[in-house]
Coordinates of C-alpha atoms in Angstrom, one line a residue:
X611 CA 91.9 83.8 105.4
X612 CA 89.6 85.9 103.2
X613 CA 89.9 88.7 100.7
X614 CA 86.5 90.1 100.1
X615 CA 85.7 91.8 96.7
X616 CA 82.5 93.7 96.1
X617 CA 81.9 94.1 92.3
X618 CA 79.3 96.8 91.5
X619 CA 76.9 95.5 94.1
X620 CA 73.5 97.1 94.3
X621 CA 70.5 96.7 96.6
X622 CA 67.2 98.2 96.0
X623 CA 64.1 98.1 98.3
X624 CA 61.1 99.0 96.2
X625 CA 61.9 102.5 95.0
X626 CA 64.7 103.1 97.5
X627 CA 68.3 102.3 96.4
X628 CA 70.2 101.5 99.6
X629 CA 73.5 100.4 98.0
X630 CA 74.4 101.9 94.7
X631 CA 77.1 100.3 92.5
X632 CA 79.7 99.8 95.3
X633 CA 83.0 98.3 94.2
X634 CA 85.5 97.7 97.0
X635 CA 88.3 95.2 97.9
X636 CA 88.8 94.3 101.5
X637 CA 92.3 92.8 101.8
X638 CA 93.1 89.6 103.7
X639 CA 93.6 90.3 107.4
X640 CA 92.6 93.9 107.0
X641 CA 90.5 95.9 109.4
X642 CA 88.1 97.9 107.2
X643 CA 85.4 100.1 108.6
X644 CA 82.3 101.3 106.7
X645 CA 81.3 104.6 108.2
X646 CA 78.7 107.2 107.5
X647 CA 75.4 108.7 108.8
X648 CA 72.2 106.8 109.3
X649 CA 70.7 105.6 106.1
X650 CA 73.9 105.8 104.1
X651 CA 73.9 102.0 103.2
X652 CA 76.7 100.8 105.4
X653 CA 74.6 98.2 107.4
X654 CA 72.9 97.0 104.2
X655 CA 76.3 96.5 102.6
X656 CA 77.4 94.4 105.6
X657 CA 74.3 92.3 105.4
X658 CA 74.9 91.7 101.7
X659 CA 78.4 90.5 102.5
X660 CA 76.9 88.2 105.2
X661 CA 74.2 86.8 102.9
X662 CA 71.4 88.2 105.1
X663 CA 70.2 90.3 102.1
X664 CA 70.0 89.3 98.4
X665 CA 71.8 91.3 95.8
X666 CA 69.8 93.3 93.3
X667 CA 72.8 93.2 91.0
X668 CA 76.6 92.8 91.1
X669 CA 78.7 90.1 92.7
X670 CA 80.6 89.3 96.0
X671 CA 83.7 87.2 96.0
X672 CA 85.5 85.5 98.9
X673 CA 89.1 84.7 97.8
X674 CA 88.0 84.9 94.2
X675 CA 85.0 82.6 94.6
X676 CA 81.6 84.1 93.8
X677 CA 79.3 83.8 96.9
X678 CA 76.6 86.3 96.0
X679 CA 74.1 83.5 95.4
X680 CA 75.0 81.5 98.5
X681 CA 73.0 81.7 101.8
X682 CA 74.5 83.0 104.9
X683 CA 75.3 79.6 106.4
X684 CA 77.4 78.7 103.4
X685 CA 79.7 81.6 103.8
X686 CA 82.7 81.3 106.1
X687 CA 81.8 84.4 108.2
X688 CA 81.0 85.2 111.8
X689 CA 78.8 88.2 112.6
X690 CA 78.4 90.4 115.7
X691 CA 75.2 92.4 115.9
X692 CA 74.4 95.7 117.5
X693 CA 72.1 93.9 119.9
X694 CA 74.0 91.2 121.8
X695 CA 71.2 88.6 121.1
X696 CA 72.3 86.3 123.9
X697 CA 70.1 83.4 125.0
X698 CA 69.0 84.4 128.5
X699 CA 68.4 80.8 129.7
X700 CA 72.0 79.7 128.7
X701 CA 75.2 80.2 130.6
X702 CA 78.0 82.2 129.1
X703 CA 79.8 79.0 128.1
X704 CA 76.7 77.7 126.4
X705 CA 76.1 80.9 124.5
X706 CA 79.7 81.0 123.2
X707 CA 79.6 77.4 122.1
X708 CA 76.1 77.3 120.8
X709 CA 77.1 77.7 117.1
X710 CA 79.6 74.9 117.4
X711 CA 76.9 72.6 119.0
X712 CA 74.7 73.3 116.0
X713 CA 77.6 72.4 113.7
X714 CA 77.8 69.0 115.6
X715 CA 81.4 69.7 116.8
X716 CA 82.4 67.2 119.4
X717 CA 81.8 68.3 123.0
X718 CA 85.5 68.2 124.1
X719 CA 86.4 70.5 121.2
X720 CA 83.6 72.9 122.0
X721 CA 84.8 73.1 125.6
X722 CA 88.4 73.7 124.4
X723 CA 87.5 76.4 121.9
X724 CA 85.1 78.1 124.3
X725 CA 87.7 78.2 127.0
X726 CA 90.3 79.6 124.5
X727 CA 87.9 82.4 123.4
X728 CA 86.9 83.2 126.9
X729 CA 90.6 83.5 128.0
X730 CA 91.3 85.8 125.0
X731 CA 88.4 88.1 126.0
X732 CA 89.2 87.9 129.7
X733 CA 85.8 86.4 130.6
X734 CA 86.9 82.9 131.7
X735 CA 85.7 83.6 135.2
X736 CA 82.2 84.3 133.9
X737 CA 81.5 81.1 132.0
X738 CA 78.9 79.8 134.5
X739 CA 76.9 83.0 134.7
X740 CA 73.8 83.9 132.7
X741 CA 73.5 87.1 130.6
X742 CA 71.3 88.9 133.2
X743 CA 74.2 88.7 135.7
X744 CA 76.5 90.5 133.3
X745 CA 77.3 94.2 132.7
X746 CA 76.9 95.6 129.2
X747 CA 80.6 95.3 128.5
X748 CA 80.7 91.7 129.6
X749 CA 77.7 90.9 127.4
X750 CA 79.5 92.5 124.5
X751 CA 82.5 90.3 125.1
X752 CA 80.3 87.2 125.2
X753 CA 78.8 88.2 121.8
X754 CA 82.4 88.6 120.5
X755 CA 83.3 85.2 121.9
X756 CA 80.4 83.6 120.2
X757 CA 81.8 84.9 116.9
X758 CA 85.5 84.2 117.3
X759 CA 85.0 80.7 118.6
X760 CA 83.9 79.7 115.1
X761 CA 87.4 80.5 113.6
X762 CA 85.8 82.1 110.5
X763 CA 87.6 83.6 107.6
X764 CA 86.0 87.0 108.0
X765 CA 84.3 88.7 110.9
X766 CA 81.5 91.2 110.3
X767 CA 80.7 93.6 113.1
X768 CA 77.6 95.8 113.0
X769 CA 77.9 98.7 115.4
X770 CA 78.8 96.4 118.3
X771 CA 79.7 99.2 120.7
X772 CA 76.7 101.5 120.2
X773 CA 74.9 100.2 123.3
X774 CA 77.8 100.9 125.6
X775 CA 78.5 104.0 127.6
X776 CA 81.1 106.5 126.4
X777 CA 83.9 105.4 128.8
X778 CA 83.4 101.7 128.0
X779 CA 83.3 102.3 124.3
X780 CA 86.8 103.9 124.4
X781 CA 88.0 100.8 126.4
X782 CA 86.4 98.3 124.0
X783 CA 87.9 100.1 120.9
X784 CA 91.3 99.1 122.2
X785 CA 90.1 95.6 123.0
X786 CA 88.8 95.1 119.5
X787 CA 91.9 96.4 117.9
X788 CA 94.0 94.0 120.0
X789 CA 91.6 91.1 119.1
X790 CA 92.1 91.8 115.4
X791 CA 95.9 91.7 115.9
X792 CA 95.6 88.4 117.8
X793 CA 93.3 86.7 115.4
X794 CA 94.9 87.9 112.2
X795 CA 91.6 87.6 110.3
X796 CA 89.7 90.0 108.1
X797 CA 87.5 92.4 110.0
X798 CA 84.7 94.4 108.4
X799 CA 83.2 96.9 110.8
X800 CA 80.2 99.2 110.6
X801 CA 79.8 102.3 112.7
X802 CA 78.4 105.9 112.5
X803 CA 81.0 107.0 115.0
X804 CA 84.0 108.5 113.2
X805 CA 86.2 108.3 116.3
X806 CA 85.8 104.5 116.2
X807 CA 86.6 104.4 112.5
X808 CA 89.7 106.6 113.0
X809 CA 91.2 104.7 115.9
X810 CA 90.7 101.1 114.9
X811 CA 90.9 100.8 111.1
X812 CA 93.5 100.0 108.6
X813 CA 91.3 101.7 106.0
X814 CA 88.0 103.5 106.2
X815 CA 85.3 103.5 103.5
X816 CA 83.1 106.6 104.0
X817 CA 79.6 106.1 102.6
X818 CA 76.9 108.6 101.7
X819 CA 73.6 107.9 99.9
X820 CA 74.5 104.3 99.1
X821 CA 77.9 105.1 97.5
X822 CA 81.5 105.0 98.8
X823 CA 82.8 108.5 98.8
X824 CA 86.4 107.6 99.7
X825 CA 88.3 104.6 100.9
X826 CA 91.7 105.2 102.3
X827 CA 93.8 105.1 105.5
X828 CA 92.5 107.1 108.5
X829 CA 95.2 109.8 108.1
X830 CA 94.5 110.2 104.4
X831 CA 90.8 110.4 105.0
X832 CA 91.4 113.2 107.6
X833 CA 94.2 115.1 105.8
X834 CA 93.2 114.6 102.2
X835 CA 89.4 114.2 102.0
X836 CA 88.1 113.5 98.5
X837 CA 85.1 115.9 98.8
X838 CA 83.3 118.2 101.1
X839 CA 81.1 115.5 102.6
X840 CA 84.1 113.4 103.7
X841 CA 85.8 116.5 105.1
X842 CA 82.7 117.5 107.1
X843 CA 81.9 114.0 108.4
X844 CA 85.4 113.0 109.6
X845 CA 86.6 115.1 112.5
X846 CA 85.2 116.3 115.8
X847 CA 84.3 119.1 115.7
X848 CA 83.9 119.0 111.9
X849 CA 85.9 121.1 109.4
X850 CA 84.9 124.8 109.0
X851 CA 83.5 125.6 105.6
X852 CA 83.4 129.2 104.2
X853 CA 81.8 129.9 100.8
X854 CA 83.5 132.5 98.7
X855 CA 85.3 133.1 95.4
X856 CA 88.8 133.0 93.9
X857 CA 90.9 135.9 92.5
X858 CA 94.4 136.1 91.1
X859 CA 96.6 139.0 91.9
X860 CA 100.2 139.3 90.8
X861 CA 100.5 135.6 90.2
X862 CA 99.1 134.6 93.7
X863 CA 95.7 133.1 94.2
X864 CA 93.4 134.5 96.9
X865 CA 90.2 133.3 98.5
X866 CA 87.7 136.1 99.0
X867 CA 84.7 136.1 101.3
X868 CA 83.0 138.6 103.6
X869 CA 85.6 139.5 106.1
X870 CA 88.3 137.3 104.6
X871 CA 91.1 137.8 102.1
X872 CA 93.3 134.7 102.3
X873 CA 96.3 133.8 100.1
X874 CA 96.2 130.2 99.0
X875 CA 99.2 127.8 98.9
X876 CA 100.8 126.9 95.6
X877 CA 99.3 123.4 95.4
X878 CA 95.8 124.9 95.4
X879 CA 96.8 127.6 93.0
X880 CA 98.1 125.0 90.6
X881 CA 94.9 123.0 90.9
X882 CA 92.6 125.9 89.9
X883 CA 92.3 127.3 86.4
X884 CA 91.9 131.0 87.1
X885 CA 92.6 133.2 84.1
X886 CA 93.9 136.7 84.6
X887 CA 91.6 139.3 83.3
X888 CA 91.6 143.0 84.3
X889 CA 93.7 142.4 87.4
X890 CA 92.2 139.0 88.4
X891 CA 89.1 137.2 87.3
X892 CA 87.1 134.8 89.6
X893 CA 86.5 131.3 88.2
X894 CA 83.3 131.1 90.2
X895 CA 82.2 130.1 93.7
X896 CA 84.3 127.7 95.8
X897 CA 84.3 126.6 99.4
X898 CA 87.3 127.0 101.7
X899 CA 87.8 124.4 104.4
X900 CA 89.9 124.6 107.5
X901 CA 89.9 122.4 110.6
X902 CA 89.5 123.9 114.1
X903 CA 93.0 123.0 115.1
X904 CA 94.3 124.9 112.1
X905 CA 92.6 128.2 113.1
X906 CA 95.1 130.1 115.3
X907 CA 93.6 132.8 117.5
X908 CA 95.1 135.6 119.6
X909 CA 93.9 138.4 121.8
X910 CA 96.9 140.6 121.1
X911 CA 96.3 143.9 119.4
X912 CA 97.0 143.7 115.6
X913 CA 97.5 140.0 115.7
X914 CA 96.2 137.7 113.0
X915 CA 95.3 138.0 109.3
X916 CA 91.5 138.3 110.0
X917 CA 89.3 139.8 112.7
X918 CA 86.5 137.9 114.4
X919 CA 84.2 138.1 117.5
X920 CA 83.8 135.5 120.1
X921 CA 80.4 133.8 120.0
X922 CA 80.9 131.2 122.7
X923 CA 83.6 129.3 124.6
X924 CA 83.5 125.6 125.4
X925 CA 86.2 124.3 127.8
X926 CA 87.0 120.7 127.1
X927 CA 89.6 120.0 129.7
X928 CA 92.6 119.3 127.6
X929 CA 91.8 122.2 125.3
X930 CA 89.0 124.8 124.7
X931 CA 86.8 125.2 121.6
X932 CA 86.0 128.8 120.7
X933 CA 83.2 129.6 118.3
X934 CA 83.9 132.7 116.4
X935 CA 81.6 135.0 114.4
X936 CA 83.3 136.2 111.2
X937 CA 80.7 138.4 109.6
X938 CA 77.9 136.0 108.7
X939 CA 80.0 132.9 109.2
X940 CA 80.5 130.9 112.5
X941 CA 83.9 129.2 112.8
X942 CA 85.3 126.9 115.5
X943 CA 88.9 127.2 116.7
X944 CA 90.8 124.8 119.0
X945 CA 93.0 126.6 121.6
X946 CA 95.1 125.7 124.6
X947 CA 93.2 124.8 127.8
X948 CA 94.5 128.0 129.5
X949 CA 93.1 130.3 126.7
X950 CA 90.2 132.4 128.0
X951 CA 87.9 134.8 126.2
X952 CA 84.5 136.3 126.7
X953 CA 81.5 136.6 124.4
X954 CA 81.7 139.6 122.1
X955 CA 85.5 140.0 122.5
X956 CA 87.4 140.8 119.3
X957 CA 90.2 138.4 118.3
X958 CA 92.7 138.0 115.6
X959 CA 92.8 134.8 113.7
X960 CA 95.2 133.2 111.2
X961 CA 94.6 130.1 109.1
X962 CA 97.5 127.5 108.8
X963 CA 98.1 128.1 105.1
X964 CA 99.5 124.7 104.3
X965 CA 96.5 123.0 105.9
X966 CA 93.8 124.7 103.9
X967 CA 91.3 122.8 101.7
X968 CA 89.4 124.0 98.7
X969 CA 86.2 122.4 97.4
X970 CA 84.2 123.0 94.2
X971 CA 80.9 124.7 95.1
X972 CA 78.9 122.8 92.5
X973 CA 79.7 119.2 93.4
X974 CA 81.9 119.4 96.5
X975 CA 84.9 117.7 95.0
X976 CA 88.3 118.5 96.6
X977 CA 90.6 120.7 94.5
X978 CA 94.4 120.1 94.7
X979 CA 94.2 117.1 97.0
X980 CA 96.5 114.9 94.8
X981 CA 99.2 117.6 94.5
X982 CA 102.1 117.7 97.0
X983 CA 102.1 120.5 99.6
X984 CA 103.8 123.7 98.6

């Protein structure tokens, strides 16, 4: 078993800082996902844990033992890469057992462990085939088998599903989650796909510009984002953002923007220092955030707190996404599959008040996220 601790790790390539002072603990048997856009430092972080890159500074601990100075072959890890990297001249069985052969494990034990891994991944009937005779999903299973046959303390997976088609990715997400439950080992997973992160992880570490922006459970990341970057990255389609200002009136806090006058819940009101002056003074610019599923739209006359115009409609099968023009802003709303509109149609919209988010305009930090709902 392995608990992995990252203590202020930093990696700099020439003048580029790829990983910047990251401190993080991955618990024993946890499935932790590093997620973020291209260039955020997630793969470099994984390679530092694996020993494939040298630390510029900081330290990495496996179960309390410093390993930052150790080469990759001295760390009790197994890694699955984005490219399957299978040996084309070897059979599936030989590919899976190759690492054990290099470790001089006795041949009967190699055969036993290879068969066990193949059975777990449902590829036992493919052991005599070569990689060119396999589909993409089957090749990915062989790559996973080559990792799990080692019985390592921690498994590092670098975007292993990115080369698969969309339907197979969804299937393999469930397979990986089940594999983690079966193995009961520490999994550290890297992806740019927030759907993968949300569906498989015990915790998610969202990275941006070499730093961890937030590390929490999938639901906390989604419902209580630490800042505007996390809120915009996690969710498909992403959260709507509306710049505006705050104003107090008769003890209530309102968000004001072109075409919007929205009362804010008590938890956000308590989080914002907004002194009364002359009927309500604004503390400065802020950004209101609301997810598409929390924008309720209606074609009924007089319905809704705000008025908007339909920009475009996108039927998705189970539901429909409606892009709305609200003065200068474009917002997305998620509606029932039967809901139908036409471009240019006027609609009423209402925000789910208890689901609203507020962000500081200067640095994007979330306001009121640690306070209980009103």
